[in-house]
Amino acid sequence: MKAPSFAYAKPGTLPQVFDLLERHGDGAKILAGGQSLLASLNLRLSSPELLIDITGLPGLNGIRIADGKVRIGALTTHRQIEQSSEIAEHLPLLAQAVRHVAHVAIRNVGTIGGSFALADPAAEYPACAVALDATVVLAGSKGERRVKARDFFRSLYETALVPGEIVTAVEFDAIRPNFRSVFLELARRQGDYAIVGLAAHAKADGSRFSDVRLAFLGAGATPVLAGNAMASLEGKPCSADVVAAAKEALAEDLDPPKDLTTSSAAKLHLARVLTGRALAALSQ
Amino acid sequence: MDHALDTTMILNGAPVSRRIPARQHLIDFLRDEMGLTGSHLGCEHGVCGTCTVRVDGQIVRGCLTLAVQANGKRVDTIEGMSDSGELAVLQQAFHARNALQCGFCTPGMLMAAQDLIGQKRKLSREEIRAHLSGNYCRCTGYQSIVDAIEEVLQTDVPHGQG
Ligand SMILES: Cc1cc2nc3c(=O)[nH]c(=O)nc-3n(C[C@H](O)[C@H](O)[C@H](O)COP(=O)(O)OP(=O)(O)OC[C@H]3O[C@@H](n4cnc5c(N)ncnc54)[C@H](O)[C@@H]3O)c2cc1C
Ligand code: FES
Ligand code: FES
């Protein structure tokens, strides 16, 4: 289908963006890569009066490493993340995850800020952000605000963004020595949204698990941190029994919504399969 | 607020200026306004890849790009890249290997494939497939398409590299 009629503006400064957002309220939508928004407009899922194209704003694009933090500007594309040697070195979880984000032609344009603002429950970055306890940086006419990823994703496609605010960056702690990251997902076709996926991070010396973080995508309305499974692993030896107990504990952590092709029980099963693979990789 | 905008792009090497409705995506602009019907529309929501074109040297979904977003940018389509000869080797390989049947996916496939050519690295069939994962073909079963691209890549990459 064709998108409904709308107006378009491409402001050059943040205050201009905030001003437009204020004047148009609900009628305005931010346009970043457009890889989700324009698809939804073509499907006529919404009909905004105005699209505010933020890709002309200076300072929101790029990856910066400083003081053990990796700051990724909202307009940084999936492709930039995929090709960044800094991300590969300091944020291997994201480097692994980005290969599962859509297809090259979409990765060339889609942005990390758009992915966070959209908050698709099957998207890769949000689960990585929850696993790594990342911080989302928001800005509005009143200034900047910082929100932990686990508080940012509130419900299905719902975030902590309030009217008039935009995402300006996401900040992660760079990986520390002796920690490892593993990202795994199952999808029907390379690049499709995940049926279920797992962002895993832990300190592992080959004998014991510690500081284990397991965040699932496609397993709830938001990324789900598997608290029971994580607790069951803490300080335990990397043994088959311990891994089996963690998989068992997932029943208390996850109640995955069924979709068109996969039942809730099948998703839980697949989440356990991924957990086994991830723990094996982490404990190598 | 503006529902139509003056837009200038470099289309297949030549500047084009038009007043374009904001809601019009790049493929409708190319097909309906410029008569360039080589870029196709399948799903119109980002899934099938038959609308793949190049903007500032990068492949993108034409159906998920507003024509006004191309303002100040270079747009290359299957027509321009065929005329310039850039795609000639790939096109010949597609022909020789039967890598097209109905041809609906072919412009997008060639765009996505060309993106791989010139990478000075040998690619496995899996890597070729991953790169094409965003392009549907409902006829060939993909084997012959991968064959054609693999052949071009092999002739492209000097032996010993990869
Ligand atoms: C076929 C297909 C497959 C895909 N597969 C995947 C996948 O497997 N995994 C995945 O994660 N994504 C996938 N995507 C989505 C893609 O990653 C998008 O790029 C991403 O979700 C949104 O980023 P964008 O920059 O394109 O945002 P847009 O489409 O421009 O915007 C998306 C939403 O976020 C808002 N927004 C954008 N930027 C900001 C900002 N800085 N501040 C506040 N609000 C903002 C917009 O108003 C809009 O509501 C897929 C898309 C397609 C078409
Ligand atoms: S028409 Fe654009 S991806 Fe299908
Ligand atoms: S040749 Fe018919 S869709 Fe590919």
Short mmCIF file of C-alpha atoms and ligand atoms in Angstrom, two decimals:
data_model
loop_
_atom_site.label_atom_id
_atom_site.label_comp_id
_atom_site.label_asym_id
_atom_site.label_seq_id
_atom_site.Cartn_x
_atom_site.Cartn_y
_atom_site.Cartn_z
CA MET A 1 0.00 0.00 0.00
CA LYS A 2 0.94 3.67 -0.13
CA ALA A 3 1.67 5.81 2.90
CA PRO A 4 -0.98 8.34 3.88
CA SER A 5 -0.24 12.01 3.24
CA PHE A 6 2.08 13.77 5.66
CA ALA A 7 4.34 16.81 5.83
CA TYR A 8 8.11 16.50 6.13
CA ALA A 9 10.72 18.64 7.86
CA LYS A 10 14.46 18.15 8.23
CA PRO A 11 15.64 20.43 11.02
CA GLY A 12 19.32 21.08 11.56
CA THR A 13 19.40 21.52 15.34
CA LEU A 14 18.00 19.77 18.39
CA PRO A 15 16.06 22.84 19.66
CA GLN A 16 14.27 22.96 16.30
CA VAL A 17 13.32 19.29 16.74
CA PHE A 18 11.97 19.94 20.24
CA ASP A 19 10.06 22.96 18.99
CA LEU A 20 8.40 20.94 16.21
CA LEU A 21 7.58 18.15 18.64
CA GLU A 22 6.01 20.63 21.00
CA ARG A 23 3.95 22.34 18.33
CA HIS A 24 2.68 19.17 16.69
CA GLY A 25 2.34 16.90 19.70
CA ASP A 26 0.99 13.47 18.87
CA GLY A 27 0.73 14.41 15.21
CA ALA A 28 4.50 14.43 14.74
CA LYS A 29 6.75 11.39 14.40
CA ILE A 30 10.53 11.26 14.45
CA LEU A 31 12.01 9.77 11.27
CA ALA A 32 15.47 8.23 11.67
CA GLY A 33 16.38 5.36 9.31
CA GLY A 34 12.71 4.88 8.49
CA GLN A 35 13.18 1.12 8.25
CA SER A 36 10.36 0.47 10.68
CA LEU A 37 8.41 3.72 10.48
CA LEU A 38 8.08 3.89 6.68
CA ALA A 39 7.10 0.21 6.55
CA SER A 40 4.35 0.87 9.09
CA LEU A 41 3.17 3.95 7.17
CA ASN A 42 3.04 1.94 3.94
CA LEU A 43 0.85 -0.50 5.86
CA ARG A 44 -1.20 2.47 7.12
CA LEU A 45 -0.73 1.45 10.72
CA SER A 46 -0.64 5.12 11.67
CA SER A 47 -1.14 8.49 9.98
CA PRO A 48 1.10 11.21 11.42
CA GLU A 49 0.70 14.80 10.20
CA LEU A 50 4.42 15.44 10.17
CA LEU A 51 7.63 13.44 9.91
CA ILE A 52 10.63 15.11 11.53
CA ASP A 53 13.72 13.73 9.81
CA ILE A 54 16.53 13.84 12.39
CA THR A 55 19.27 12.47 10.13
CA GLY A 56 20.55 15.98 9.48
CA LEU A 57 21.33 16.64 13.16
CA PRO A 58 25.01 16.99 13.96
CA GLY A 59 26.61 15.10 16.82
CA LEU A 60 24.23 12.14 17.04
CA ASN A 61 26.21 9.82 14.82
CA GLY A 62 29.21 7.77 15.79
CA ILE A 63 30.91 5.51 18.31
CA ARG A 64 33.08 6.89 21.07
CA ILE A 65 35.15 4.99 23.60
CA ALA A 66 36.23 6.74 26.78
CA ASP A 67 36.77 5.80 30.43
CA GLY A 68 35.69 2.19 29.94
CA LYS A 69 32.42 3.27 28.29
CA VAL A 70 31.22 2.82 24.74
CA ARG A 71 28.86 5.59 23.69
CA ILE A 72 26.90 5.01 20.49
CA GLY A 73 25.06 8.01 19.03
CA ALA A 74 21.39 7.47 18.16
CA LEU A 75 21.93 7.96 14.43
CA THR A 76 24.69 5.36 14.19
CA THR A 77 23.55 2.77 11.66
CA HIS A 78 23.51 -0.98 12.13
CA ARG A 79 26.08 -1.17 9.35
CA GLN A 80 28.47 1.18 11.15
CA ILE A 81 28.17 -0.99 14.24
CA GLU A 82 28.73 -4.14 12.19
CA GLN A 83 31.86 -2.73 10.58
CA SER A 84 33.33 -1.07 13.66
CA SER A 85 36.54 -2.62 14.95
CA GLU A 86 35.98 -0.73 18.23
CA ILE A 87 32.63 -2.44 18.75
CA ALA A 88 34.19 -5.81 17.92
CA GLU A 89 36.87 -5.22 20.54
CA HIS A 90 34.96 -3.49 23.33
CA LEU A 91 31.40 -4.69 22.84
CA PRO A 92 31.55 -8.18 21.35
CA LEU A 93 27.94 -8.90 22.36
CA LEU A 94 26.66 -6.13 20.10
CA ALA A 95 29.10 -7.11 17.34
CA GLN A 96 27.63 -10.62 17.34
CA ALA A 97 24.05 -9.39 17.62
CA VAL A 98 24.13 -6.87 14.78
CA ARG A 99 24.64 -9.60 12.20
CA HIS A 100 21.13 -10.77 13.02
CA VAL A 101 19.56 -7.34 12.59
CA ALA A 102 17.67 -7.38 9.28
CA HIS A 103 19.50 -7.45 5.92
CA VAL A 104 22.37 -5.41 4.50
CA ALA A 105 20.16 -2.91 2.65
CA ILE A 106 18.25 -2.27 5.88
CA ARG A 107 21.35 -2.26 8.09
CA ASN A 108 22.83 0.44 5.83
CA VAL A 109 20.09 2.83 6.95
CA GLY A 110 18.44 1.65 10.17
CA THR A 111 19.74 3.22 13.37
CA ILE A 112 20.39 2.12 16.93
CA GLY A 113 18.28 5.00 18.26
CA GLY A 114 15.35 3.90 16.11
CA SER A 115 15.68 0.36 17.36
CA PHE A 116 15.58 1.48 21.01
CA ALA A 117 12.69 3.90 20.44
CA LEU A 118 10.70 1.24 18.60
CA ALA A 119 11.30 -1.37 21.34
CA ASP A 120 10.32 -4.41 19.32
CA PRO A 121 10.31 -7.34 21.76
CA ALA A 122 12.14 -9.54 19.24
CA ALA A 123 14.85 -6.96 18.46
CA GLU A 124 18.48 -7.73 19.24
CA TYR A 125 19.90 -4.52 20.72
CA PRO A 126 17.38 -4.12 23.54
CA ALA A 127 18.23 -7.57 24.92
CA CYS A 128 21.95 -6.80 24.67
CA ALA A 129 21.38 -3.52 26.51
CA VAL A 130 19.50 -5.23 29.32
CA ALA A 131 22.12 -7.99 29.55
CA LEU A 132 24.93 -5.42 29.81
CA ASP A 133 22.97 -2.98 32.02
CA ALA A 134 23.36 -0.20 29.45
CA THR A 135 22.08 3.35 29.84
CA VAL A 136 19.82 5.10 27.34
CA VAL A 137 20.42 8.84 26.99
CA LEU A 138 17.30 10.92 26.28
CA ALA A 139 16.98 14.59 25.53
CA GLY A 140 14.11 17.06 25.49
CA SER A 141 13.64 20.80 25.67
CA LYS A 142 14.26 20.63 29.43
CA GLY A 143 17.57 18.86 29.07
CA GLU A 144 19.07 15.40 29.23
CA ARG A 145 17.97 12.35 31.18
CA ARG A 146 19.63 8.96 31.60
CA VAL A 147 17.60 5.79 32.03
CA LYS A 148 18.81 2.23 32.60
CA ALA A 149 17.84 -0.11 29.76
CA ARG A 150 15.88 -2.35 32.12
CA ASP A 151 13.69 0.65 33.04
CA PHE A 152 13.57 2.05 29.52
CA PHE A 153 11.72 -0.90 27.97
CA ARG A 154 8.39 -0.78 29.74
CA SER A 155 6.00 -2.89 27.73
CA LEU A 156 5.20 -3.99 24.20
CA TYR A 157 6.54 -1.14 21.99
CA GLU A 158 6.42 1.10 25.06
CA THR A 159 9.42 2.95 26.42
CA ALA A 160 10.28 5.54 29.04
CA LEU A 161 10.35 8.26 26.34
CA VAL A 162 7.87 11.00 27.18
CA PRO A 163 6.29 13.31 24.56
CA GLY A 164 8.85 15.80 23.27
CA GLU A 165 11.87 13.60 24.02
CA ILE A 166 14.19 11.72 21.72
CA VAL A 167 16.91 9.12 22.20
CA THR A 168 20.32 10.71 21.65
CA ALA A 169 22.72 7.88 22.58
CA VAL A 170 23.16 4.54 24.27
CA GLU A 171 26.05 3.92 26.66
CA PHE A 172 27.52 0.53 27.45
CA ASP A 173 30.33 -0.52 29.76
CA ALA A 174 33.18 -1.85 27.64
CA ILE A 175 33.84 -5.55 28.23
CA ARG A 176 36.26 -6.23 31.07
CA PRO A 177 39.05 -8.82 31.08
CA ASN A 178 37.93 -12.41 31.78
CA PHE A 179 34.36 -11.68 30.71
CA ARG A 180 32.79 -13.20 27.67
CA SER A 181 29.72 -12.47 25.59
CA VAL A 182 27.64 -14.77 23.44
CA PHE A 183 24.69 -13.77 21.28
CA LEU A 184 22.51 -16.48 19.75
CA GLU A 185 19.17 -16.43 18.01
CA LEU A 186 16.84 -18.59 16.01
CA ALA A 187 14.93 -17.03 13.14
CA ARG A 188 13.08 -18.43 10.15
CA ARG A 189 15.36 -16.62 7.73
CA GLN A 190 18.70 -14.88 8.27
CA GLY A 191 17.89 -11.30 9.24
CA ASP A 192 14.28 -11.82 10.26
CA TYR A 193 13.16 -10.86 13.72
CA ALA A 194 14.03 -13.66 16.14
CA ILE A 195 11.65 -16.43 17.16
CA VAL A 196 13.70 -16.40 20.31
CA GLY A 197 17.19 -15.18 21.08
CA LEU A 198 19.63 -14.84 23.95
CA ALA A 199 22.16 -12.19 24.92
CA ALA A 200 24.52 -13.82 27.43
CA HIS A 201 27.43 -12.34 29.33
CA ALA A 202 29.49 -13.79 32.16
CA LYS A 203 32.81 -14.07 33.84
CA ALA A 204 34.03 -17.56 33.17
CA ASP A 205 37.41 -19.07 33.77
CA GLY A 206 36.44 -22.47 32.37
CA SER A 207 35.66 -23.89 35.78
CA ARG A 208 33.06 -21.61 37.44
CA PHE A 209 30.31 -19.25 36.36
CA SER A 210 30.05 -15.83 37.91
CA ASP A 211 28.31 -12.53 37.16
CA VAL A 212 26.09 -14.35 34.69
CA ARG A 213 23.59 -12.26 32.72
CA LEU A 214 21.01 -13.93 30.49
CA ALA A 215 18.61 -11.63 28.61
CA PHE A 216 16.11 -13.13 26.20
CA LEU A 217 14.45 -11.56 23.16
CA GLY A 218 11.21 -12.78 21.63
CA ALA A 219 10.30 -14.27 24.99
CA GLY A 220 8.08 -11.54 26.46
CA ALA A 221 6.75 -8.03 25.87
CA THR A 222 10.20 -6.59 26.63
CA PRO A 223 13.67 -8.13 26.92
CA VAL A 224 13.51 -10.60 29.81
CA LEU A 225 16.34 -10.99 32.29
CA ALA A 226 16.25 -14.61 33.48
CA GLY A 227 16.82 -13.95 37.18
CA ASN A 228 16.20 -17.48 38.45
CA ALA A 229 18.42 -19.14 35.88
CA MET A 230 21.14 -16.54 36.53
CA ALA A 231 20.99 -17.10 40.29
CA SER A 232 21.14 -20.86 39.84
CA LEU A 233 24.46 -20.52 37.99
CA GLU A 234 26.19 -18.05 40.27
CA GLY A 235 29.48 -19.39 41.63
CA LYS A 236 28.69 -22.91 40.41
CA PRO A 237 31.03 -25.18 38.49
CA CYS A 238 30.62 -25.34 34.71
CA SER A 239 29.09 -28.80 34.79
CA ALA A 240 26.26 -30.55 32.97
CA ASP A 241 24.14 -30.69 36.16
CA VAL A 242 24.46 -26.97 36.75
CA VAL A 243 23.54 -26.17 33.14
CA ALA A 244 20.54 -28.53 33.35
CA ALA A 245 19.34 -26.81 36.53
CA ALA A 246 19.62 -23.40 34.87
CA LYS A 247 17.59 -24.60 31.91
CA GLU A 248 14.99 -25.98 34.32
CA ALA A 249 14.81 -22.65 36.17
CA LEU A 250 13.89 -20.86 32.93
CA ALA A 251 10.32 -22.09 33.41
CA GLU A 252 10.01 -19.56 36.24
CA ASP A 253 11.65 -16.77 34.25
CA LEU A 254 9.93 -17.01 30.89
CA ASP A 255 6.36 -17.17 29.74
CA PRO A 256 6.92 -16.53 26.04
CA PRO A 257 3.94 -15.29 24.01
CA LYS A 258 3.06 -17.62 21.17
CA ASP A 259 3.19 -16.23 17.65
CA LEU A 260 1.81 -17.37 14.31
CA THR A 261 4.23 -20.24 13.96
CA THR A 262 5.64 -21.04 17.38
CA SER A 263 3.80 -22.03 20.56
CA SER A 264 4.80 -20.79 23.98
CA ALA A 265 6.06 -24.26 24.94
CA ALA A 266 8.17 -24.49 21.79
CA LYS A 267 9.70 -21.09 22.51
CA LEU A 268 10.57 -22.14 26.04
CA HIS A 269 12.17 -25.27 24.63
CA LEU A 270 14.17 -23.21 22.13
CA ALA A 271 15.21 -20.79 24.89
CA ARG A 272 16.61 -23.78 26.79
CA VAL A 273 18.46 -25.00 23.72
CA LEU A 274 20.05 -21.57 23.29
CA THR A 275 20.91 -21.44 26.99
CA GLY A 276 22.76 -24.75 26.73
CA ARG A 277 24.71 -23.52 23.71
CA ALA A 278 25.50 -20.15 25.26
CA LEU A 279 26.72 -21.63 28.56
CA ALA A 280 28.88 -24.11 26.68
CA ALA A 281 30.44 -21.25 24.72
CA LEU A 282 30.88 -19.10 27.83
CA SER A 283 32.62 -21.85 29.78
CA GLN A 284 35.06 -22.90 27.08
CA MET B 1 4.24 22.50 6.90
CA ASP B 2 5.41 21.18 3.57
CA HIS B 3 3.62 18.26 1.97
CA ALA B 4 5.78 18.60 -1.14
CA LEU B 5 9.44 19.59 -1.34
CA ASP B 6 11.85 20.77 -3.97
CA THR B 7 14.29 17.94 -4.32
CA THR B 8 17.49 17.56 -6.30
CA MET B 9 19.28 14.27 -6.71
CA ILE B 10 21.97 12.93 -9.01
CA LEU B 11 20.06 10.19 -10.76
CA ASN B 12 22.25 7.76 -12.68
CA GLY B 13 24.87 10.46 -13.00
CA ALA B 14 22.65 13.35 -14.07
CA PRO B 15 21.07 15.99 -11.83
CA VAL B 16 17.29 15.86 -11.55
CA SER B 17 15.17 18.47 -9.76
CA ARG B 18 11.49 18.00 -9.03
CA ARG B 19 8.89 19.04 -6.52
CA ILE B 20 8.04 15.76 -4.81
CA PRO B 21 5.19 14.88 -2.43
CA ALA B 22 6.67 13.92 0.94
CA ARG B 23 4.69 10.68 1.07
CA GLN B 24 6.06 9.38 -2.23
CA HIS B 25 8.69 6.67 -1.86
CA LEU B 26 11.70 6.49 -4.11
CA ILE B 27 10.43 3.61 -6.25
CA ASP B 28 7.14 5.33 -7.13
CA PHE B 29 9.14 8.42 -7.98
CA LEU B 30 11.53 6.48 -10.20
CA ARG B 31 8.83 4.47 -11.92
CA ASP B 32 5.99 6.97 -12.21
CA GLU B 33 7.83 10.26 -12.56
CA MET B 34 11.07 9.24 -14.22
CA GLY B 35 9.87 6.26 -16.27
CA LEU B 36 12.57 4.04 -14.76
CA THR B 37 10.59 0.84 -14.34
CA GLY B 38 13.54 -1.46 -13.74
CA SER B 39 13.22 -1.07 -9.95
CA HIS B 40 10.28 -3.19 -8.88
CA LEU B 41 7.79 -3.12 -6.04
CA GLY B 42 6.83 -6.34 -4.36
CA CYS B 43 5.86 -6.17 -0.73
CA GLU B 44 6.28 -2.41 -0.24
CA HIS B 45 7.27 -2.93 3.39
CA GLY B 46 10.89 -3.95 3.36
CA VAL B 47 10.74 -7.73 3.18
CA CYS B 48 11.33 -8.82 -0.44
CA GLY B 49 14.22 -6.67 -1.73
CA THR B 50 13.02 -6.28 -5.31
CA CYS B 51 13.09 -2.49 -4.82
CA THR B 52 16.84 -2.44 -4.00
CA VAL B 53 18.59 0.67 -5.36
CA ARG B 54 21.81 2.47 -4.46
CA VAL B 55 21.86 5.76 -2.58
CA ASP B 56 25.25 7.41 -2.09
CA GLY B 57 26.90 4.12 -3.00
CA GLN B 58 25.00 1.97 -0.50
CA ILE B 59 22.19 -0.44 -1.30
CA VAL B 60 18.88 0.49 0.30
CA ARG B 61 15.21 -0.43 0.19
CA GLY B 62 13.62 1.96 -2.29
CA CYS B 63 10.19 1.29 -0.78
CA LEU B 64 11.47 2.40 2.64
CA THR B 65 13.14 5.56 1.34
CA LEU B 66 11.14 8.72 0.76
CA ALA B 67 12.05 10.32 -2.55
CA VAL B 68 12.56 13.62 -0.69
CA GLN B 69 15.17 11.90 1.52
CA ALA B 70 17.29 11.51 -1.61
CA ASN B 71 17.71 15.28 -1.76
CA GLY B 72 21.38 16.07 -2.34
CA LYS B 73 22.25 12.40 -2.82
CA ARG B 74 23.36 10.13 -5.63
CA VAL B 75 20.80 7.55 -6.70
CA ASP B 76 21.81 4.66 -8.95
CA THR B 77 19.30 2.28 -10.46
CA ILE B 78 19.49 -0.88 -12.51
CA GLU B 79 19.13 1.22 -15.68
CA GLY B 80 22.12 3.44 -14.96
CA MET B 81 24.30 0.60 -13.77
CA SER B 82 23.42 -1.51 -16.82
CA ASP B 83 24.12 1.35 -19.24
CA SER B 84 27.43 2.16 -17.61
CA GLY B 85 28.53 -1.47 -17.94
CA GLU B 86 29.12 -1.80 -14.21
CA LEU B 87 26.83 -4.82 -14.03
CA ALA B 88 27.82 -6.42 -17.33
CA VAL B 89 29.87 -9.28 -15.92
CA LEU B 90 27.25 -10.20 -13.34
CA GLN B 91 24.45 -9.95 -15.89
CA GLN B 92 26.30 -12.27 -18.20
CA ALA B 93 26.89 -14.76 -15.40
CA PHE B 94 23.20 -14.64 -14.41
CA HIS B 95 22.29 -15.30 -18.04
CA ALA B 96 24.77 -18.14 -18.45
CA ARG B 97 23.74 -19.83 -15.21
CA ASN B 98 19.99 -19.44 -15.64
CA ALA B 99 19.92 -17.31 -12.52
CA LEU B 100 16.65 -15.71 -13.53
CA GLN B 101 13.34 -17.05 -14.68
CA CYS B 102 10.51 -14.53 -14.46
CA GLY B 103 13.03 -11.77 -13.76
CA PHE B 104 10.98 -9.95 -11.15
CA CYS B 105 13.62 -10.25 -8.44
CA THR B 106 16.55 -9.78 -10.81
CA PRO B 107 17.18 -6.02 -10.62
CA GLY B 108 17.23 -6.20 -6.81
CA MET B 109 19.36 -9.35 -6.87
CA LEU B 110 21.91 -7.72 -9.16
CA MET B 111 22.04 -4.66 -6.91
CA ALA B 112 22.61 -6.78 -3.83
CA ALA B 113 25.13 -8.99 -5.66
CA GLN B 114 27.09 -6.05 -7.07
CA ASP B 115 27.57 -4.89 -3.50
CA LEU B 116 29.73 -7.99 -2.98
CA ILE B 117 31.77 -7.68 -6.15
CA GLY B 118 35.00 -5.86 -5.73
CA GLN B 119 35.42 -7.02 -2.15
CA LYS B 120 38.92 -8.36 -2.35
CA ARG B 121 38.09 -11.48 -0.47
CA LYS B 122 36.85 -14.91 -1.35
CA LEU B 123 33.40 -15.55 0.04
CA SER B 124 31.80 -18.85 0.96
CA ARG B 125 28.39 -19.78 -0.43
CA GLU B 126 26.99 -19.21 3.06
CA GLU B 127 28.35 -15.68 3.10
CA ILE B 128 26.87 -15.02 -0.32
CA ARG B 129 23.53 -16.36 0.88
CA ALA B 130 23.65 -14.25 4.04
CA HIS B 131 24.26 -11.17 1.92
CA LEU B 132 21.27 -12.03 -0.28
CA SER B 133 19.04 -12.92 2.66
CA GLY B 134 16.98 -9.78 2.12
CA ASN B 135 16.13 -10.63 -1.49
CA TYR B 136 13.36 -13.06 -2.29
CA CYS B 137 13.31 -15.11 -5.46
CA ARG B 138 10.16 -17.15 -6.03
CA CYS B 139 11.42 -18.95 -9.15
CA THR B 140 15.01 -20.14 -9.16
CA GLY B 141 15.49 -21.73 -5.76
CA TYR B 142 18.57 -19.48 -5.36
CA GLN B 143 21.18 -22.15 -6.29
CA SER B 144 21.82 -20.73 -9.73
CA ILE B 145 21.94 -17.18 -8.37
CA VAL B 146 24.59 -18.18 -5.84
CA ASP B 147 26.41 -20.08 -8.61
CA ALA B 148 26.51 -16.99 -10.80
CA ILE B 149 27.77 -14.72 -8.03
CA GLU B 150 30.31 -17.27 -6.89
CA GLU B 151 31.64 -17.53 -10.42
CA VAL B 152 32.06 -13.78 -10.76
CA LEU B 153 33.70 -13.56 -7.36
CA GLN B 154 36.13 -16.31 -8.25
CA THR B 155 37.20 -14.61 -11.44
CA ASP B 156 37.35 -11.32 -9.58
CA VAL B 157 39.57 -12.42 -6.74
CA PRO B 158 43.10 -13.25 -7.79
CA HIS B 159 44.22 -16.73 -6.70
CA GLY B 160 45.99 -16.88 -3.39
CA GLN B 161 43.85 -14.19 -1.81
CA GLY B 162 40.97 -14.82 0.52
C1 LIG C 1 12.34 -6.62 6.66
C2 LIG C 1 12.84 -6.03 7.95
C3 LIG C 1 13.46 -6.83 8.87
C4 LIG C 1 13.91 -6.32 10.08
N1 LIG C 1 14.52 -7.16 10.96
C5 LIG C 1 14.96 -6.66 12.12
C6 LIG C 1 15.58 -7.52 13.07
O1 LIG C 1 15.77 -8.71 12.85
N2 LIG C 1 15.97 -6.96 14.25
C7 LIG C 1 15.80 -5.63 14.53
O2 LIG C 1 16.17 -5.20 15.61
N3 LIG C 1 15.23 -4.81 13.64
C8 LIG C 1 14.80 -5.29 12.45
N4 LIG C 1 14.21 -4.43 11.58
C9 LIG C 1 14.02 -3.01 11.96
C10 LIG C 1 15.25 -2.18 11.71
O3 LIG C 1 16.29 -2.61 12.56
C11 LIG C 1 15.00 -0.71 11.99
O4 LIG C 1 16.08 -0.05 11.46
C12 LIG C 1 14.89 -0.28 13.44
O5 LIG C 1 13.99 -1.03 14.17
C13 LIG C 1 14.39 1.16 13.54
O6 LIG C 1 15.42 2.02 13.25
P1 LIG C 1 15.20 3.19 12.22
O7 LIG C 1 16.36 4.07 12.38
O8 LIG C 1 14.95 2.64 10.88
O9 LIG C 1 13.93 3.94 12.84
P2 LIG C 1 12.62 4.54 12.19
O10 LIG C 1 11.91 3.52 11.38
O11 LIG C 1 12.92 5.84 11.56
O12 LIG C 1 11.78 4.81 13.53
C14 LIG C 1 11.23 3.77 14.31
C15 LIG C 1 10.43 4.38 15.46
O13 LIG C 1 11.31 4.99 16.40
C16 LIG C 1 11.09 6.40 16.47
N5 LIG C 1 12.44 6.99 16.53
C17 LIG C 1 13.47 6.75 15.69
N6 LIG C 1 14.61 7.33 16.14
C18 LIG C 1 14.28 7.94 17.30
C19 LIG C 1 15.04 8.68 18.26
N7 LIG C 1 16.35 8.90 18.13
N8 LIG C 1 14.39 9.15 19.36
C20 LIG C 1 13.05 8.93 19.53
N9 LIG C 1 12.30 8.22 18.66
C21 LIG C 1 12.90 7.73 17.56
C22 LIG C 1 10.27 6.76 15.26
O14 LIG C 1 9.42 7.85 15.50
C23 LIG C 1 9.47 5.49 15.03
O15 LIG C 1 8.37 5.44 15.86
C24 LIG C 1 13.75 -4.93 10.36
C25 LIG C 1 13.14 -4.10 9.42
C26 LIG C 1 12.67 -4.62 8.22
C27 LIG C 1 12.00 -3.73 7.24
S1 FES C 2 9.14 -3.75 -2.29
FE1 FES C 2 10.70 -2.97 -1.03
S2 FES C 2 11.33 -4.70 0.06
FE2 FES C 2 9.60 -5.45 -1.04
S1 FES C 3 13.36 -15.05 -11.17
FE1 FES C 3 11.23 -14.96 -10.65
S2 FES C 3 11.36 -14.14 -8.65
FE2 FES C 3 13.41 -14.52 -9.07
#
